[in-house]
Short mmCIF file of C-alpha atoms in Angstrom, two decimals:
data_model
loop_
_atom_site.label_atom_id
_atom_site.label_comp_id
_atom_site.label_asym_id
_atom_site.label_seq_id
_atom_site.Cartn_x
_atom_site.Cartn_y
_atom_site.Cartn_z
CA UNK A 1 60.37 22.81 -65.10
CA UNK A 2 56.79 23.31 -64.04
CA UNK A 3 56.00 22.39 -60.14
CA UNK A 4 54.44 18.90 -59.45
CA UNK A 5 50.75 18.66 -59.67
CA UNK A 6 50.80 17.92 -56.50
CA UNK A 7 52.70 20.97 -54.96
CA UNK A 8 50.57 24.00 -57.52
CA UNK A 9 48.66 26.32 -54.88
CA UNK A 10 45.49 25.61 -56.73
CA UNK A 11 46.08 21.81 -56.49
CA UNK A 12 46.37 22.24 -52.91
CA UNK A 13 43.57 24.65 -51.87
CA UNK A 14 41.17 22.26 -53.90
CA UNK A 15 42.20 19.76 -52.14
CA UNK A 16 42.01 21.33 -48.66
CA UNK A 17 38.30 22.53 -49.94
CA UNK A 18 37.46 18.86 -50.61
CA UNK A 19 39.06 17.92 -47.24
CA UNK A 20 36.68 19.75 -45.69
CA UNK A 21 33.34 18.93 -47.48
CA UNK A 22 33.95 15.22 -46.62
CA UNK A 23 34.94 16.74 -43.22
CA UNK A 24 31.39 18.35 -42.77
CA UNK A 25 29.50 15.12 -44.55
CA UNK A 26 30.86 12.62 -42.21
CA UNK A 27 29.53 14.99 -39.78
CA UNK A 28 26.45 15.30 -40.33
CA UNK A 29 26.08 11.71 -41.03
CA UNK A 30 27.58 11.02 -37.38
CA UNK A 31 24.33 13.56 -36.42
CA UNK A 32 22.01 11.53 -38.95
CA UNK A 33 22.86 8.29 -36.89
CA UNK A 34 22.54 9.77 -33.79
CA UNK A 35 19.19 11.20 -34.57
CA UNK A 36 18.10 7.85 -35.69
CA UNK A 37 18.42 6.44 -32.55
CA UNK A 38 16.66 8.78 -30.57
CA UNK A 39 13.86 7.89 -28.26
CA UNK A 40 10.62 8.13 -29.27
CA UNK A 41 11.68 9.99 -32.58
CA UNK A 42 12.49 7.26 -35.83
CA UNK A 43 12.97 4.67 -33.03
CA UNK A 44 9.24 4.42 -33.10
CA UNK A 45 7.51 1.13 -34.62
CA UNK A 46 4.21 3.06 -36.20
CA UNK A 47 3.82 6.62 -36.85
CA UNK A 48 0.09 6.87 -36.94
CA UNK A 49 -1.76 8.31 -33.86
CA UNK A 50 -3.01 6.02 -31.59
CA UNK A 51 -5.47 5.55 -28.33
CA UNK A 52 -2.76 3.50 -26.08
CA UNK A 53 -5.06 0.67 -24.51
CA UNK A 54 -3.16 -1.23 -21.44
CA UNK A 55 -4.03 -3.74 -19.30
CA UNK A 56 -2.60 -5.15 -16.78
CA UNK A 57 -2.61 -9.00 -17.33
CA UNK A 58 -4.13 -11.46 -20.03
CA UNK A 59 -7.57 -12.28 -18.80
CA UNK A 60 -8.25 -8.57 -18.75
CA UNK A 61 -7.15 -8.57 -22.62
CA UNK A 62 -8.79 -11.43 -23.77
CA UNK A 63 -12.31 -9.40 -24.64
CA UNK A 64 -10.36 -7.16 -25.93
CA UNK A 65 -7.66 -8.54 -28.50
CA UNK A 66 -9.94 -10.27 -30.65
CA UNK A 67 -11.91 -7.40 -31.98
CA UNK A 68 -8.64 -5.42 -33.23
CA UNK A 69 -9.42 -4.83 -36.70
CA UNK A 70 -6.03 -5.34 -38.92
CA UNK A 71 -4.09 -6.01 -36.27
CA UNK A 72 -0.17 -5.83 -36.95
CA UNK A 73 2.35 -7.13 -33.70
CA UNK A 74 5.40 -5.55 -32.50
CA UNK A 75 7.77 -6.84 -29.61
CA UNK A 76 9.72 -4.32 -27.23
CA UNK A 77 11.86 -5.65 -24.74
CA UNK A 78 8.97 -8.83 -24.44
CA UNK A 79 5.94 -6.78 -24.68
CA UNK A 80 3.94 -7.03 -27.35
CA UNK A 81 1.68 -4.50 -28.52
CA UNK A 82 -0.97 -4.79 -31.02
CA UNK A 83 -1.77 -1.87 -33.16
CA UNK A 84 -4.90 -1.78 -35.19
CA UNK A 85 -8.38 -0.13 -34.81
CA UNK A 86 -10.41 -0.91 -32.43
CA UNK A 87 -14.35 0.46 -32.08
CA UNK A 88 -13.14 2.54 -35.09
CA UNK A 89 -10.49 4.27 -33.56
CA UNK A 90 -6.60 3.44 -33.96
CA UNK A 91 -5.19 1.98 -30.83
CA UNK A 92 -2.03 0.48 -29.89
CA UNK A 93 -2.55 -2.77 -27.27
CA UNK A 94 -0.88 -4.22 -24.61
CA UNK A 95 -0.23 -5.31 -21.51
CA UNK A 96 1.52 -3.18 -18.82
CA UNK A 97 2.41 -6.33 -16.82
CA UNK A 98 1.43 -6.32 -12.98
CA UNK A 99 2.21 -3.49 -10.70
CA UNK A 100 3.70 -0.13 -10.53
CA UNK A 101 7.01 -1.04 -11.69
CA UNK A 102 6.20 -2.51 -14.57
CA UNK A 103 2.65 -0.24 -15.07
CA UNK A 104 5.34 2.84 -15.12
CA UNK A 105 8.01 1.55 -17.36
CA UNK A 106 5.65 -0.03 -20.32
CA UNK A 107 3.69 3.16 -20.57
CA UNK A 108 6.74 5.06 -21.18
CA UNK A 109 8.09 2.57 -23.99
CA UNK A 110 4.65 2.46 -25.33
CA UNK A 111 5.05 6.40 -25.55
CA UNK A 112 8.27 5.96 -27.30
CA UNK A 113 7.95 3.64 -29.19
CA UNK A 114 4.62 4.90 -30.43
CA UNK A 115 3.14 7.84 -31.73
CA UNK A 116 0.26 8.18 -28.79
CA UNK A 117 -2.46 10.51 -28.34
CA UNK A 118 -4.37 9.12 -25.39
CA UNK A 119 -3.57 6.72 -22.96
CA UNK A 120 -6.49 4.29 -21.38
CA UNK A 121 -6.46 1.94 -19.18
CA UNK A 122 -8.97 -1.26 -18.66
CA UNK A 123 -9.02 -3.62 -15.94
CA UNK A 124 -10.51 -5.18 -12.42
CA UNK A 125 -9.96 -3.39 -9.30
CA UNK A 126 -10.48 -3.71 -5.39
CA UNK A 127 -13.98 -2.25 -4.19
CA UNK A 128 -13.26 0.25 -1.53
CA UNK A 129 -16.46 2.34 -1.38
CA UNK A 130 -19.05 0.49 0.77
CA UNK A 131 -21.77 1.84 -1.61
CA UNK A 132 -20.00 0.17 -4.29
CA UNK A 133 -20.49 -3.80 -5.53
CA UNK A 134 -18.73 -6.43 -7.55
CA UNK A 135 -19.36 -5.84 -11.15
CA UNK A 136 -19.28 -1.87 -10.92
CA UNK A 137 -17.43 0.07 -13.28
CA UNK A 138 -15.69 2.81 -12.21
CA UNK A 139 -14.26 5.84 -13.92
CA UNK A 140 -12.08 7.85 -11.17
CA UNK A 141 -11.23 11.81 -11.85
CA UNK A 142 -7.62 11.14 -10.14
CA UNK A 143 -5.34 8.76 -8.52
CA UNK A 144 -2.95 8.71 -6.48
CA UNK A 145 0.12 6.71 -4.95
CA UNK A 146 -1.18 5.04 -1.56
CA UNK A 147 2.51 3.37 -0.45
CA UNK A 148 4.64 6.48 -0.98
CA UNK A 149 4.92 6.01 2.92
CA UNK A 150 6.75 7.16 5.61
CA UNK A 151 7.40 3.95 8.03
CA UNK A 152 7.52 6.02 11.07
CA UNK A 153 9.77 5.28 14.04
CA UNK A 154 7.27 3.84 17.14
CA UNK A 155 8.95 5.82 20.37
CA UNK A 156 6.77 3.72 22.23
CA UNK A 157 4.68 1.20 21.86
CA UNK A 158 1.92 2.49 19.52
CA UNK A 159 2.86 5.89 19.27
CA UNK A 160 5.35 6.99 16.01
CA UNK A 161 6.75 9.92 15.37
CA UNK A 162 8.04 11.20 11.78
CA UNK A 163 11.37 13.67 10.89
CA UNK A 164 10.77 16.82 11.60
CA UNK A 165 11.73 17.94 8.13
CA UNK A 166 9.18 15.42 6.60
CA UNK A 167 6.10 16.87 8.77
CA UNK A 168 4.81 19.45 6.11
CA UNK A 169 4.79 16.50 3.81
CA UNK A 170 2.36 14.25 6.01
CA UNK A 171 -1.04 15.77 5.57
CA UNK A 172 -2.64 12.12 5.46
CA UNK A 173 -3.92 9.98 8.20
CA UNK A 174 -0.95 7.37 8.63
CA UNK A 175 -2.37 4.10 8.80
CA UNK A 176 -0.18 2.71 11.95
CA UNK A 177 2.90 3.40 11.07
CA UNK A 178 2.20 4.11 7.63
CA UNK A 179 1.96 7.86 6.39
CA UNK A 180 0.88 8.67 3.18
CA UNK A 181 3.33 10.96 1.27
CA UNK A 182 2.99 12.64 -1.83
CA UNK A 183 5.33 12.01 -4.79
CA UNK A 184 8.64 14.20 -6.69
CA UNK A 185 7.11 14.78 -9.79
CA UNK A 186 8.52 16.49 -13.33
CA UNK A 187 7.27 17.41 -16.68
CA UNK A 188 8.14 18.98 -20.07
CA UNK A 189 5.41 21.82 -18.53
CA UNK A 190 7.34 21.91 -15.52
CA UNK A 191 10.52 20.23 -15.04
CA UNK A 192 11.54 21.78 -11.52
CA UNK A 193 10.62 18.93 -9.11
CA UNK A 194 7.28 19.19 -7.69
CA UNK A 195 5.18 16.93 -5.21
CA UNK A 196 1.92 16.25 -5.52
CA UNK A 197 -0.41 12.83 -4.40
CA UNK A 198 -3.06 13.37 -6.82
CA UNK A 199 -3.01 13.18 -11.04
CA UNK A 200 -6.15 13.99 -12.73
CA UNK A 201 -7.97 11.97 -15.59
CA UNK A 202 -8.57 13.98 -18.65
CA UNK A 203 -11.42 16.09 -18.38
CA UNK A 204 -12.45 15.95 -22.01
CA UNK A 205 -12.10 12.06 -21.56
CA UNK A 206 -14.01 12.27 -18.27
CA UNK A 207 -16.81 14.14 -19.95
CA UNK A 208 -17.16 11.41 -22.93
CA UNK A 209 -17.73 8.67 -20.24
CA UNK A 210 -20.33 10.38 -17.94
CA UNK A 211 -22.14 10.11 -21.23
CA UNK A 212 -22.26 6.98 -22.14
CA UNK A 213 -25.71 4.89 -21.38
CA UNK A 214 -27.06 1.81 -21.79
CA UNK A 215 -23.84 0.17 -21.56
CA UNK A 216 -25.50 -3.27 -20.84
CA UNK A 217 -22.85 -4.32 -17.97
CA UNK A 218 -23.13 -8.18 -17.47
CA UNK A 219 -24.57 -9.29 -13.89
CA UNK A 220 -24.08 -13.03 -14.41
CA UNK A 221 -21.23 -15.60 -14.72
CA UNK A 222 -22.41 -19.31 -16.08
CA UNK A 223 -25.15 -19.82 -13.58
CA UNK A 224 -23.35 -17.22 -11.07
CA UNK A 225 -25.72 -14.11 -10.34
CA UNK A 226 -25.11 -10.90 -8.79
CA UNK A 227 -27.43 -9.53 -6.32
CA UNK A 228 -26.95 -5.75 -7.65
CA UNK A 229 -27.00 -4.95 -11.11
CA UNK A 230 -23.85 -3.18 -12.02
CA UNK A 231 -24.25 0.38 -12.78
CA UNK A 232 -21.17 2.98 -13.94
CA UNK A 233 -19.62 5.34 -11.47
CA UNK A 234 -17.59 8.23 -12.89
CA UNK A 235 -15.98 10.69 -10.52
CA UNK A 236 -14.88 9.90 -7.43
CA UNK A 237 -10.97 8.75 -6.72
CA UNK A 238 -8.86 5.67 -7.44
CA UNK A 239 -5.25 5.00 -4.80
CA UNK A 240 -2.97 2.45 -6.38
CA UNK A 241 -0.16 0.69 -4.71
CA UNK A 242 1.91 -2.31 -4.89
CA UNK A 243 -0.19 -4.90 -3.12
CA UNK A 244 -2.91 -7.04 -3.21
CA UNK A 245 -5.81 -6.05 -0.58
CA UNK A 246 -7.50 -8.23 1.49
CA UNK A 247 -7.93 -6.50 4.71
CA UNK A 248 -11.41 -5.12 6.35
CA UNK A 249 -9.05 -2.44 8.06
CA UNK A 250 -7.02 -1.45 6.03
CA UNK A 251 -10.28 -0.95 2.78
CA UNK A 252 -12.00 1.11 5.83
CA UNK A 253 -8.89 3.29 6.11
CA UNK A 254 -8.74 3.42 2.14
CA UNK A 255 -12.34 5.03 1.87
CA UNK A 256 -11.84 7.02 4.97
CA UNK A 257 -8.34 8.59 4.27
CA UNK A 258 -8.73 8.87 0.37
CA UNK A 259 -12.34 9.04 0.01
CA UNK A 260 -11.44 6.06 -2.82
CA UNK A 261 -13.68 4.25 -4.56
CA UNK A 262 -11.33 1.62 -5.70
CA UNK A 263 -7.43 0.63 -5.29
CA UNK A 264 -5.64 -1.34 -7.35
CA UNK A 265 -1.43 -2.29 -8.36
CA UNK A 266 -1.15 -0.26 -11.65
CA UNK A 267 -3.34 2.91 -12.77
CA UNK A 268 -1.83 5.66 -10.81
CA UNK A 269 1.25 4.94 -12.10
CA UNK A 270 0.68 5.10 -15.60
CA UNK A 271 -1.09 8.53 -14.53
CA UNK A 272 1.98 9.49 -13.53
CA UNK A 273 4.21 8.86 -16.34
CA UNK A 274 1.02 10.61 -18.84
CA UNK A 275 1.36 13.41 -16.61
CA UNK A 276 4.80 13.82 -16.99
CA UNK A 277 5.02 13.66 -20.73
CA UNK A 278 1.54 15.70 -21.19
CA UNK A 279 -0.70 13.08 -22.73
CA UNK A 280 -4.36 12.34 -21.37
CA UNK A 281 -5.47 9.44 -19.77
CA UNK A 282 -8.37 8.17 -18.32
CA UNK A 283 -8.48 4.60 -16.50
CA UNK A 284 -11.80 1.94 -16.04
CA UNK A 285 -11.78 -0.15 -13.18
CA UNK A 286 -14.23 -2.71 -12.68
CA UNK A 287 -14.88 -4.31 -8.72
CA UNK A 288 -13.98 -7.65 -9.07
CA UNK A 289 -14.41 -7.89 -5.05
CA UNK A 290 -14.25 -5.91 -2.11
CA UNK A 291 -10.24 -5.95 -1.05
CA UNK A 292 -11.50 -7.96 2.74
CA UNK A 293 -14.60 -5.78 3.06
CA UNK A 294 -17.24 -9.09 1.70
CA UNK A 295 -17.97 -12.14 3.91
CA UNK A 296 -15.78 -15.42 3.09
CA UNK A 297 -12.80 -15.65 0.62
CA UNK A 298 -11.53 -12.67 -1.71
CA UNK A 299 -14.10 -12.98 -4.50
CA UNK A 300 -11.62 -12.17 -7.17
CA UNK A 301 -11.24 -16.31 -8.36
CA UNK A 302 -15.24 -16.23 -8.68
CA UNK A 303 -15.52 -12.62 -10.47
CA UNK A 304 -12.69 -11.57 -12.41
CA UNK A 305 -14.12 -12.54 -15.42
CA UNK A 306 -17.44 -10.91 -14.99
CA UNK A 307 -15.22 -7.69 -14.28
CA UNK A 308 -12.37 -7.49 -16.42
CA UNK A 309 -15.43 -7.90 -19.37
CA UNK A 310 -17.72 -5.31 -18.00
CA UNK A 311 -14.28 -2.75 -17.68
CA UNK A 312 -14.09 -3.79 -21.46
CA UNK A 313 -17.30 -3.16 -22.43
CA UNK A 314 -17.26 0.63 -20.89
CA UNK A 315 -14.35 1.43 -22.68
CA UNK A 316 -15.26 -0.25 -26.43
CA UNK A 317 -18.48 2.33 -25.79
CA UNK A 318 -16.11 4.97 -25.13
CA UNK A 319 -14.42 4.85 -27.73
CA UNK A 320 -16.97 4.46 -30.27
CA UNK A 321 -18.04 8.02 -28.55
CA UNK A 322 -14.49 9.76 -28.68
CA UNK A 323 -14.45 12.60 -30.83
#
């Protein structure tokens, strides 16, 4: 009597091969599924190479958004990204939110979800260099985080000391008990932990900014006009920290210690994320106030609109000239 079909050797071997094939297919499906949700790959909302255009809060972006051609909107974690073209260049435009954590978090978010080739920040800042004036637009060559502090121990009234193991990091003058320090950073190019204070803007982007001429910066807002015609200043330093600075003494310290032209609350965080990801960046910041160096009240409430418009004008001129 013949053996049952299911007991024949050839049938058993065929069944085993089928089971192995099904297992391989299941594993391949699982791997494909994992790859589909890997950050920065299939999770991207748009595959076109784009320049990320970032501002910190709404008044800084109102000049730019209406000029985006063929806009398409995407929302991630409550952040609205607008893709399209600006001055003929493919862009993704969005608000980072104010201050360092928002800037870092949402700069990384745009890098993960879009195909970003370059990063440009546009907005307002407090003037630190006494040679600059409200309405001027600065394009610093490098940015640092001035609030990566050591809050030093006060041994005697007005006398402070640092832990012995930290002293090698404290290469800059202190502001009272507050000693600026470098930050720890890693990158794809240098995966080991290193420490640095300054994060350089992209040299080619700076060269394009230096070539800009006749941008036509505004010097009047309604009936209020500035004493000096605003100028475009490319180069020098900028610093960022999670504080709104309206203090003459600290303004003078920031200029003397960091040789800074301006200070703000976001750019150095974006610069560090750009460095870590190996993405070129540049920032345009227009002076809305003098960070406590002017007479009377802080000037930001009066000149924020003018400064934001001047920064946007330089950004648009930069995009038009960027190759």
